[in-house]
Coordinates of C-alpha atoms in Angstrom, one line a residue:
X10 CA 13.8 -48.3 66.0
X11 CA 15.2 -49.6 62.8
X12 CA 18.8 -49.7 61.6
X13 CA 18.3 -47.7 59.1
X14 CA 16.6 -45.4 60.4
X15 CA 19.0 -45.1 63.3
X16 CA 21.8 -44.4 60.7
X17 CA 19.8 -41.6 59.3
X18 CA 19.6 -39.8 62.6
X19 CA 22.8 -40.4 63.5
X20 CA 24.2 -39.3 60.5
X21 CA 22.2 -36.0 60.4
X22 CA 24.1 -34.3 63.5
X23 CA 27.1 -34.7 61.4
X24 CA 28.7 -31.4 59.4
X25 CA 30.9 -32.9 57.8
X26 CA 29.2 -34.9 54.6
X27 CA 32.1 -37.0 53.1
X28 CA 32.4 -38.7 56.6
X29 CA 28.6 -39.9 56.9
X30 CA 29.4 -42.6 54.9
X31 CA 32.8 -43.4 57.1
X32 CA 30.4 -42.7 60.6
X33 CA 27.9 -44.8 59.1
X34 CA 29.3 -47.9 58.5
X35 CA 31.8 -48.1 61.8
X36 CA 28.5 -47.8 64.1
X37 CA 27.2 -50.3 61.7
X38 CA 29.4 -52.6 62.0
X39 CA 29.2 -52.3 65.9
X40 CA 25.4 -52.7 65.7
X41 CA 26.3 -56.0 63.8
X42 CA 28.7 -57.0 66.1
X43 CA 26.5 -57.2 69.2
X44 CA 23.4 -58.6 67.2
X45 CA 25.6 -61.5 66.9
X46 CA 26.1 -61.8 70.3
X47 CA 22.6 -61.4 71.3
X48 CA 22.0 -63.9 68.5
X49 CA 24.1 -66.5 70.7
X50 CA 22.4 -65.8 73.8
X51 CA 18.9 -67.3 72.4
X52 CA 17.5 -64.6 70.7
X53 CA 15.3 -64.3 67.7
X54 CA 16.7 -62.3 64.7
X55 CA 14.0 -59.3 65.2
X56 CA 14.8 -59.3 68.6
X57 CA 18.3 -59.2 68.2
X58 CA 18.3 -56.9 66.0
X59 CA 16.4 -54.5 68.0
X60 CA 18.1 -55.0 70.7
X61 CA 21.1 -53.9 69.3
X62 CA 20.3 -50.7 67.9
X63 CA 18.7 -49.7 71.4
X64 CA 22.0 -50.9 72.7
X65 CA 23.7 -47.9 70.7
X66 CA 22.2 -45.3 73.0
X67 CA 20.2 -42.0 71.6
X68 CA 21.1 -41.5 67.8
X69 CA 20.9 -38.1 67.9
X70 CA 23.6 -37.6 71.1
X71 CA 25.7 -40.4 69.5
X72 CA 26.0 -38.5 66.5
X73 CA 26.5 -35.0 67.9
X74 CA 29.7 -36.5 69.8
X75 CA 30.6 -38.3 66.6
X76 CA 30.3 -34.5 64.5
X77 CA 32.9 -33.0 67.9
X78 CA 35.3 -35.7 67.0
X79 CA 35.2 -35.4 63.1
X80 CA 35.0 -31.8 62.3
X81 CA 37.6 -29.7 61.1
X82 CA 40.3 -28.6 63.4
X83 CA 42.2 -25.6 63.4
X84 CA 45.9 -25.0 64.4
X85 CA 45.1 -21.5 65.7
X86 CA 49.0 -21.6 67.5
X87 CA 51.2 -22.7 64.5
X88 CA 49.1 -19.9 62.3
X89 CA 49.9 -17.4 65.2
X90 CA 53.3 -18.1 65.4
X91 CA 53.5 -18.1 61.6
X92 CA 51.9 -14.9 61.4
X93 CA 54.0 -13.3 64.0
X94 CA 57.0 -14.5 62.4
X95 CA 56.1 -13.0 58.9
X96 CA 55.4 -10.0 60.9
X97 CA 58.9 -9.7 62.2
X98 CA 60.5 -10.9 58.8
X99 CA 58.8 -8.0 56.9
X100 CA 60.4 -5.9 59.3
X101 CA 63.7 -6.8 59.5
X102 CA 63.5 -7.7 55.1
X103 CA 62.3 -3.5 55.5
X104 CA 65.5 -2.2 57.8
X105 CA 67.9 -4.3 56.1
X106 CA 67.3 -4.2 52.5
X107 CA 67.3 -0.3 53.0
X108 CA 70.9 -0.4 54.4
X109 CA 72.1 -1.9 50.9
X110 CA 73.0 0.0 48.3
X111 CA 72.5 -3.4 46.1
X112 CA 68.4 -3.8 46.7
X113 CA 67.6 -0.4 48.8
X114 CA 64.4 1.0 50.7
X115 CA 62.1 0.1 47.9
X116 CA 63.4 -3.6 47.7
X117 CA 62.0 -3.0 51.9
X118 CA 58.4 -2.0 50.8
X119 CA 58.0 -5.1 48.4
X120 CA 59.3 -8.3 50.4
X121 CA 56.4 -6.5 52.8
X122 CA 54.1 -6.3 50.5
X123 CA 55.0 -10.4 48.9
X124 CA 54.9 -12.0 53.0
X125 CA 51.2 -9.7 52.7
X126 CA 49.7 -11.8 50.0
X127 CA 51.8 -14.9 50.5
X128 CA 49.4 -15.8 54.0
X129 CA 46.2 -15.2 52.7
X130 CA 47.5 -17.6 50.4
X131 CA 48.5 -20.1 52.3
X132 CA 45.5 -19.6 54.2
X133 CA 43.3 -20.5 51.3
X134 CA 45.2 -23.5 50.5
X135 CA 44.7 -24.8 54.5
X136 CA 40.7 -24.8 53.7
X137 CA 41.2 -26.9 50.9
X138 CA 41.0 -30.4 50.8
X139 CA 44.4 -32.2 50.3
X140 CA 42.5 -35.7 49.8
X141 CA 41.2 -34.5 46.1
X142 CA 44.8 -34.7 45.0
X143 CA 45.2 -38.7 45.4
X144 CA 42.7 -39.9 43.4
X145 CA 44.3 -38.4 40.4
X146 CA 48.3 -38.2 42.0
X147 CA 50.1 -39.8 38.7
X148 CA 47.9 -37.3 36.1
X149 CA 48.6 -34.7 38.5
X150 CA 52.4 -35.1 39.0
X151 CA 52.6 -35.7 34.9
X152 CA 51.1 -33.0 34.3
X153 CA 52.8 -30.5 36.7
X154 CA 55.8 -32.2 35.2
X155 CA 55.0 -31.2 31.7
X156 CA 53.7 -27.6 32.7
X157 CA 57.3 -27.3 34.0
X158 CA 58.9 -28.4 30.6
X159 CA 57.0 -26.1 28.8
X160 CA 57.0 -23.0 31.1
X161 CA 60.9 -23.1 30.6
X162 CA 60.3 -23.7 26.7
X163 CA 58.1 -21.0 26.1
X164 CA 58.9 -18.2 28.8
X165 CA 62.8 -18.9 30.4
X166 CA 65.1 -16.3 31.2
X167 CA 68.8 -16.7 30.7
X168 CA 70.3 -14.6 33.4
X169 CA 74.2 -15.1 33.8
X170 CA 73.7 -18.3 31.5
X171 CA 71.3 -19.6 34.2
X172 CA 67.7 -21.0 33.1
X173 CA 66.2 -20.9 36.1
X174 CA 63.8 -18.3 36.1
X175 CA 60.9 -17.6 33.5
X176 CA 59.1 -14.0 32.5
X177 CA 55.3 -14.0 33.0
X178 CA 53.2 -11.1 32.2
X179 CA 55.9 -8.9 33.6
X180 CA 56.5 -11.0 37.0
X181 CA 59.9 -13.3 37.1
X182 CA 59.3 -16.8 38.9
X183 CA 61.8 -19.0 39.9
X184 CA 61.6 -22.5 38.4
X185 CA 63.9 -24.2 40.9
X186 CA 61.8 -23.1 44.1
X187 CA 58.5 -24.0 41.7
X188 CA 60.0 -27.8 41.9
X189 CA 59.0 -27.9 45.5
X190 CA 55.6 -28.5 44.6
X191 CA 56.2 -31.7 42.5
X192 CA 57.1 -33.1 46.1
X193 CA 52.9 -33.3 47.8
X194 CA 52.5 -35.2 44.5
X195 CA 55.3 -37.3 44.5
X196 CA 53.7 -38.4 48.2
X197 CA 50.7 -38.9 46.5
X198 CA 52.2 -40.9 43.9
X199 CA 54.1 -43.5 46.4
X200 CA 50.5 -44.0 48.1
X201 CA 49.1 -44.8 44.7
X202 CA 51.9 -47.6 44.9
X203 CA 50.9 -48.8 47.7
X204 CA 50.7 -52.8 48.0
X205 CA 52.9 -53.3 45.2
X206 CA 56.3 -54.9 45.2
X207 CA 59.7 -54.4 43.5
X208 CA 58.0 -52.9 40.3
X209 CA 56.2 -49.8 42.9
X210 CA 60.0 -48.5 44.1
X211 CA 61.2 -49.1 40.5
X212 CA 58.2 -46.5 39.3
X213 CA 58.9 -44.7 42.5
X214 CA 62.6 -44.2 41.3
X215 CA 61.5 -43.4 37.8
X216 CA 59.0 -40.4 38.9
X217 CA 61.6 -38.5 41.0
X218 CA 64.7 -38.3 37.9
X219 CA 62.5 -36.0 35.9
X220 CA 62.2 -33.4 37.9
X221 CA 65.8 -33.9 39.4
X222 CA 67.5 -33.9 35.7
X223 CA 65.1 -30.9 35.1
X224 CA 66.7 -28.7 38.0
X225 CA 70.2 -29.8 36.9
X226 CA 70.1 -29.0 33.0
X227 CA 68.8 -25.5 34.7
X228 CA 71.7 -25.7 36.1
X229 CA 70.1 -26.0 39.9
X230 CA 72.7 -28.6 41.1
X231 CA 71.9 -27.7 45.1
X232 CA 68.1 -27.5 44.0
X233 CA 68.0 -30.7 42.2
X234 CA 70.0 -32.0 45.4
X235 CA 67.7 -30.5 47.5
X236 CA 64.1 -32.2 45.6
X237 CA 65.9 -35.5 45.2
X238 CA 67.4 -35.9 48.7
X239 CA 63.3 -35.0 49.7
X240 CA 62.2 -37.6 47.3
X241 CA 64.3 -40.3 48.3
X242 CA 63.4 -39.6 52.0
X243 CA 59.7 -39.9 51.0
X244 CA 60.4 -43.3 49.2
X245 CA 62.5 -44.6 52.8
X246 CA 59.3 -43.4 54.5
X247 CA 57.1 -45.2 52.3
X248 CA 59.3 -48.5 52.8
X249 CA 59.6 -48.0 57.0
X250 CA 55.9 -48.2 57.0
X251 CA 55.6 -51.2 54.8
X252 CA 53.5 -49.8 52.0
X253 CA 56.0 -52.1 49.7
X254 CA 56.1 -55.9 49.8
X255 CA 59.8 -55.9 49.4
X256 CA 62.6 -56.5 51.5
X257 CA 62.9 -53.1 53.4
X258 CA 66.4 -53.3 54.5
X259 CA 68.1 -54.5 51.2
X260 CA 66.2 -51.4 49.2
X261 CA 66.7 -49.0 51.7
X262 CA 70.6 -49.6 52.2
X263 CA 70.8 -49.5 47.8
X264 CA 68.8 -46.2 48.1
X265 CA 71.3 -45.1 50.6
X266 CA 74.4 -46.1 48.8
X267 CA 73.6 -44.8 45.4
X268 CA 72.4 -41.4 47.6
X269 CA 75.8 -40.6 48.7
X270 CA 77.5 -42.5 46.1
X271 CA 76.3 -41.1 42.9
X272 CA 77.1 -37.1 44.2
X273 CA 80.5 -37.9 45.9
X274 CA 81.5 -39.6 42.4
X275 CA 80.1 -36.2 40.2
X276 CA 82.2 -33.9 43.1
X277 CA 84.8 -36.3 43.1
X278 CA 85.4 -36.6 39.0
X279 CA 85.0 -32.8 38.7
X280 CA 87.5 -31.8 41.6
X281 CA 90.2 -34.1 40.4
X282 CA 89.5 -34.4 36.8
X283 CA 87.2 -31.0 36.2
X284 CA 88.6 -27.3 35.1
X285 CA 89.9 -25.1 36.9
X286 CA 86.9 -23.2 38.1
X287 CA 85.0 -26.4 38.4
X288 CA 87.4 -27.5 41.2
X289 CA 87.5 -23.8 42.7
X290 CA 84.0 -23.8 43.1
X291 CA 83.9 -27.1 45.0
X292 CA 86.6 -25.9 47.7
X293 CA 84.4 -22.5 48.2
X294 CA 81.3 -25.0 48.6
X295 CA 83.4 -26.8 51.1
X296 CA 85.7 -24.4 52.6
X297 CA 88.8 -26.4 51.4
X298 CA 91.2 -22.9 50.8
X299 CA 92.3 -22.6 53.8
X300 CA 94.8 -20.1 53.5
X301 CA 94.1 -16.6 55.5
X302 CA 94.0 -14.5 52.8
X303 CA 92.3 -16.6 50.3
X304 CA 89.6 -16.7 52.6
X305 CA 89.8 -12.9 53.9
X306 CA 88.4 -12.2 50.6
X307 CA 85.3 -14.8 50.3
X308 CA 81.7 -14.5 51.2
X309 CA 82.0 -17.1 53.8
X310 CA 85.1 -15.2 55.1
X311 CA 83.3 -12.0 55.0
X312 CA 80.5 -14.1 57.0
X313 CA 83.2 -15.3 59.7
X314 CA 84.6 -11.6 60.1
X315 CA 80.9 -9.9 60.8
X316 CA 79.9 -13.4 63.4
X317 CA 83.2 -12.4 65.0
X318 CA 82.2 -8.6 65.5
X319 CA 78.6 -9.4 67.0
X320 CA 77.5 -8.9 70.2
X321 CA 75.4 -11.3 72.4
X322 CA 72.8 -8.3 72.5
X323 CA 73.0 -5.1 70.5
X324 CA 74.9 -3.2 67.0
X325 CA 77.9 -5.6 65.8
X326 CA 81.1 -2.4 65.3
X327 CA 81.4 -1.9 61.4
X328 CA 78.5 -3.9 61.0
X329 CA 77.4 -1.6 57.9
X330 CA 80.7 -2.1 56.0
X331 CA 79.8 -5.3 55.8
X332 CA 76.7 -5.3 55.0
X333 CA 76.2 -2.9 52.4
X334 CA 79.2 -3.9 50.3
X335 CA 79.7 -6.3 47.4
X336 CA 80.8 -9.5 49.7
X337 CA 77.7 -10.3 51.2
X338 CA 74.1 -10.3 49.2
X339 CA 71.5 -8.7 51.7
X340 CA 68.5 -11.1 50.6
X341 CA 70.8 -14.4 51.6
X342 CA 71.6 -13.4 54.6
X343 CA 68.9 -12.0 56.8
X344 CA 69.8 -14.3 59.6
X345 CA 72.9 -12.7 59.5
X346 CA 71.9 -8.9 59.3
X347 CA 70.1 -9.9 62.6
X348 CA 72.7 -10.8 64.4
X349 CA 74.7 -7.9 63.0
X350 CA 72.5 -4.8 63.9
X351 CA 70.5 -6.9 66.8
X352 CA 72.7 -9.3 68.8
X353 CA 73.2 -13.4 68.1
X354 CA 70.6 -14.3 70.9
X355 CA 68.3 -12.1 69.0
X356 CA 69.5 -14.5 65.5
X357 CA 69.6 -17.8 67.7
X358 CA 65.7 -16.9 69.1
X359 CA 64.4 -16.9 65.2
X360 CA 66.2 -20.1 64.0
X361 CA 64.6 -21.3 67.2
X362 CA 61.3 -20.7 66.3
X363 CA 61.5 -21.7 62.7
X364 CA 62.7 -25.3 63.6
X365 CA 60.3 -25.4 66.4
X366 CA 57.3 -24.8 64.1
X367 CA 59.6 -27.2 61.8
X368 CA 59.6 -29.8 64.5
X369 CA 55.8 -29.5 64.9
X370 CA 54.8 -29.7 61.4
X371 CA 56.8 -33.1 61.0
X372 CA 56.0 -34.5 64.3
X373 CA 52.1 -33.6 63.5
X374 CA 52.4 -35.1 60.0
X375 CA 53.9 -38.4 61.5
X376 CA 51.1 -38.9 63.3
X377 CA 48.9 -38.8 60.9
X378 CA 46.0 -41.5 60.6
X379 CA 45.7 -40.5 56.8
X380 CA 49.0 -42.2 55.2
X381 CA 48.1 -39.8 51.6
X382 CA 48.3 -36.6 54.2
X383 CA 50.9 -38.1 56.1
X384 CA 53.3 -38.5 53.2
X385 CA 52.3 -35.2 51.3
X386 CA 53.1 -33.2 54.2
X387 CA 56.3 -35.4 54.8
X388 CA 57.7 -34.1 51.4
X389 CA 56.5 -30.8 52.4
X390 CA 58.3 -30.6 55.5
X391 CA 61.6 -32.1 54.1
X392 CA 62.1 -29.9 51.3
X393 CA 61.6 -26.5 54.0
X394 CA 64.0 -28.0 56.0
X395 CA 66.6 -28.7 54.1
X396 CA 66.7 -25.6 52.4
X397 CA 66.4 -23.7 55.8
X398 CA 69.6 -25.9 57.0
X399 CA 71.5 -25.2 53.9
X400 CA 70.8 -21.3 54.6
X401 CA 71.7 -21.6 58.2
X402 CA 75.1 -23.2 57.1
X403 CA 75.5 -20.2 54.6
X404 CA 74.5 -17.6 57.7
X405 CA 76.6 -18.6 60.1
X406 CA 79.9 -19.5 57.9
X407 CA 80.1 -23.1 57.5
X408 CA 79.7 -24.0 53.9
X409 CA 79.1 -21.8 50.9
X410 CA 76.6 -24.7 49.4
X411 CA 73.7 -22.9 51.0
X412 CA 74.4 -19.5 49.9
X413 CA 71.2 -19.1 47.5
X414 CA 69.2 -21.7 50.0
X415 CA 65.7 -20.5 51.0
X416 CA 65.1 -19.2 54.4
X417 CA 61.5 -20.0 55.9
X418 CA 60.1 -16.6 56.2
X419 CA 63.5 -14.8 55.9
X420 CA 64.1 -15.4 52.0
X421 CA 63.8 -12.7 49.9
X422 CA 61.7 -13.1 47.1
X423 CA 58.1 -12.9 45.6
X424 CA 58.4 -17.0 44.1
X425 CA 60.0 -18.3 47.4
X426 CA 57.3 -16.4 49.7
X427 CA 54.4 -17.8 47.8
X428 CA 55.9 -21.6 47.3
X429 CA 56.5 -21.5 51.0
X430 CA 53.3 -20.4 51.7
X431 CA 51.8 -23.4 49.8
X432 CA 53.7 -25.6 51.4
X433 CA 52.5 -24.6 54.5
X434 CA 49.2 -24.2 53.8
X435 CA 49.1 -27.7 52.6
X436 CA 50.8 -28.7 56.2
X437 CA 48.1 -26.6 58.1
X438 CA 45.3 -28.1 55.9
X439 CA 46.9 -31.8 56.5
X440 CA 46.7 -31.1 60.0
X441 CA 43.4 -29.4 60.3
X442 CA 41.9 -32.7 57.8
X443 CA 43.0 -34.9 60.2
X444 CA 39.7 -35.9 61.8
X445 CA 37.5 -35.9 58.7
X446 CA 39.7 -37.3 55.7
X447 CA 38.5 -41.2 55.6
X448 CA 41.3 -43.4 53.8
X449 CA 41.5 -43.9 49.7
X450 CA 40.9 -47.3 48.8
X451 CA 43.6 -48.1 46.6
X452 CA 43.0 -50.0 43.4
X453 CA 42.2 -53.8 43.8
X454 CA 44.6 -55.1 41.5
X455 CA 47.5 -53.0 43.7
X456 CA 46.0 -54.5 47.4
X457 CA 45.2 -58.0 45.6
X458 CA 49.5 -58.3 44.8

């Protein structure tokens, strides 16, 4: 049989179209491989080359076991547990919300009916292919970029001298938990990058202040925090895995320094130098009044009071006094509710679950043959977690900083349930892409410096 037409039956048992080429050229490159060896054992060209193809085995059962390893795969369990954990959220968001006099019964009915559409969604978005968006990452990320500018141009909302939010056909979205979806294309911009020296983490740098100054002139300050720790996390990952020809060690300690340096200063010049209410707001973020009664009457004192009433199993005593008053805002604190009206192991069981699934998303995305999916889902992953350790700190009393932070799936919220659900679907589609999404050949003049 002939080589080509060996390829051509080969390549016909497999589904998956954009890997024929991939397929193609790894089982030609093994025919060539042992041709040459035949070649040096005396053979003639024609007979080597025959030889070598027969050597292959049956095209046809080649290529069926080639179309088992590169097909689609499905992470049935991680959509189960997701789904089972939007379940429960929509009915906890329904008891709780109807126990505050603040959101109410109906406020119940519509988080249930935002986690309802938010997993079709992400759903959708796990069929898609993820690949698409790095062969145009920097016109994408410009352009989300620009969308974002104009959206708050054209549509914001002031609300309590905030910008954060802007009116569409009736529906308010939030424009700091939008800026999570700058962070896939940021991945896909660093791969763009790749091969490049001093100039690629200089660009690198460049692409991430937009959307941090964005968030701050909102003001987002924990947001902007948030998508900028995420970035530069991305751009350390980039550097561990050598995509830079730089010295690693000498960036990466400069991008640590000026990560801690440049907030402790801003904290530092406002809580010594700031007003008043500048440097009041610090000590609630940090819990620096430490006075009994000062505290008695803060969120994160009302927090501490209701953690100290709560049972290992069961109904926390005055648990409703708590919660339906003005100290604590039922949609931040749904982790807390549940260890209020169901028991802390009930609480510690959830935040297990989310950072398992947390812990299987980044482990899964590490491993990753694909570097673009591997460092899309990266900035995926870091930006949940973040936010979901930020609202754990809030939950359980620590620090006021995470008081507004998103939960995965126990935010309230129609923008945070659908950005999640992106997110997530781009994760599950990462995942399930794993085995057919051949490698972008970067540009030549990037590989050639």
């Amino acid at each position: 049989m002939e080589r080509r037409d060996y390829l051509e039956q080969l390549t016909s048992q497999i589904r998956c179209k954009k890997m024929c080429p991939v397929i193609a050229r790894e089982v030609e490159d093994h025919i060539e491989d042992q041709k040459q060896a035949f070649l040096e054992e005396g053979m003639t060209e024609a007979e080597a080359e025959k030889a070598a193809v027969r050597e292959m085995g049956d095209p046809v059962e080649v290529g069926v076991e080639m179309d088992q390893i590169h097909r689609p795969k499905m992470p049935w369990k991680a959509i189960l547990v997701i789904a089972l954990m939007e379940i429960l959220s929509g009915i906890f968001a329904a008891f709780f919300l109807k126990q505050s006099e603040s959101y109410g019964y109906v406020a119940g009915i519509r988080q249930i009916f935002r986690i309802a559409m938010a997993f079709p969604v992400m759903i959708l978005v796990c069929y898609m292919d993820y690949s698409w968006i790095g062969k145009h990452a920097r016109l994408f990320a410009g352009g989300y970029l620009l969308l974002m500018v104009l959206m708050r141009h054209f549509f914001v909302l002031q609300i309590n001298g905030a910008a954060r939010w802007i009116g569409v056909g009736g529906f308010i979205v939030s424009l700091s938990l939008m800026s999570w979806l700058f962070l896939p294309l940021y991945g896909a911009v660093l791969y763009r990058y790749r091969g490049e020296g001093y100039g690629a983490v200089l660009k690198a740098v460049v692409w991430m202040l937009p959307i941090v100054g964005f968030l701050i002139t909102c003001p987002d300050s924990v947001m902007a925090g948030t998508v900028g720790l995420s970035c530069i996390f991305m751009l350390m990952l980039a550097l561990e895995k050598g995509w830079y020809q730089v010295a690693v060690r000498k960036v990466m300690a400069g991008l640590g320094i000026l990560t801690v340096g440049i907030p402790a200063g801003i904290l530092a010049y406002f809580f010594f130098f700031g007003a008043e209410y500048q440097k009041m707001r610090i000590r609630a973020m940090f819990v620096l009044d430490k006075e009994a009664g000062r505290m008695k009457d803060t969120t994160i004192g009302a927090v501490r009071e209701l953690l100290s009433r709560c049972m290992a199993v069961g109904r926390a005593s005055g648990v409703d006094r708590f919660w339906a008053g003005d100290r604590i805002s039922s949609a931040d604190y749904m982790m807390l509710g549940i260890a209020g009206y169901f028991g802390i192991l009930v609480m510690v069981l959830c935040i297990a679950v989310i950072a398992g699934l947390l812990c299987w998303f980044l482990r899964s995305t590490l491993k990753q043959k694909n570097q673009l999916g591997m460092m899309m889902g990266f900035g995926c992953v870091m930006v949940l977690t973040i936010q979901f350790l930020l609202s754990l700190l809030a939950n359980i009393g620590i620090s006021g900083i995470g008081q507004c932070a998103w939960c995965l799936f126990f935010g309230y919220g129609r923008s945070g349930q659908m950005v999640s659900a992106v997110l997530m679907g781009i994760l599950l589609s990462i995942y399930r892409h794993q085995n057919v999404t051949p490698e972008l050949v970067v540009e030549k003049r990037a590989a050639a410096s």
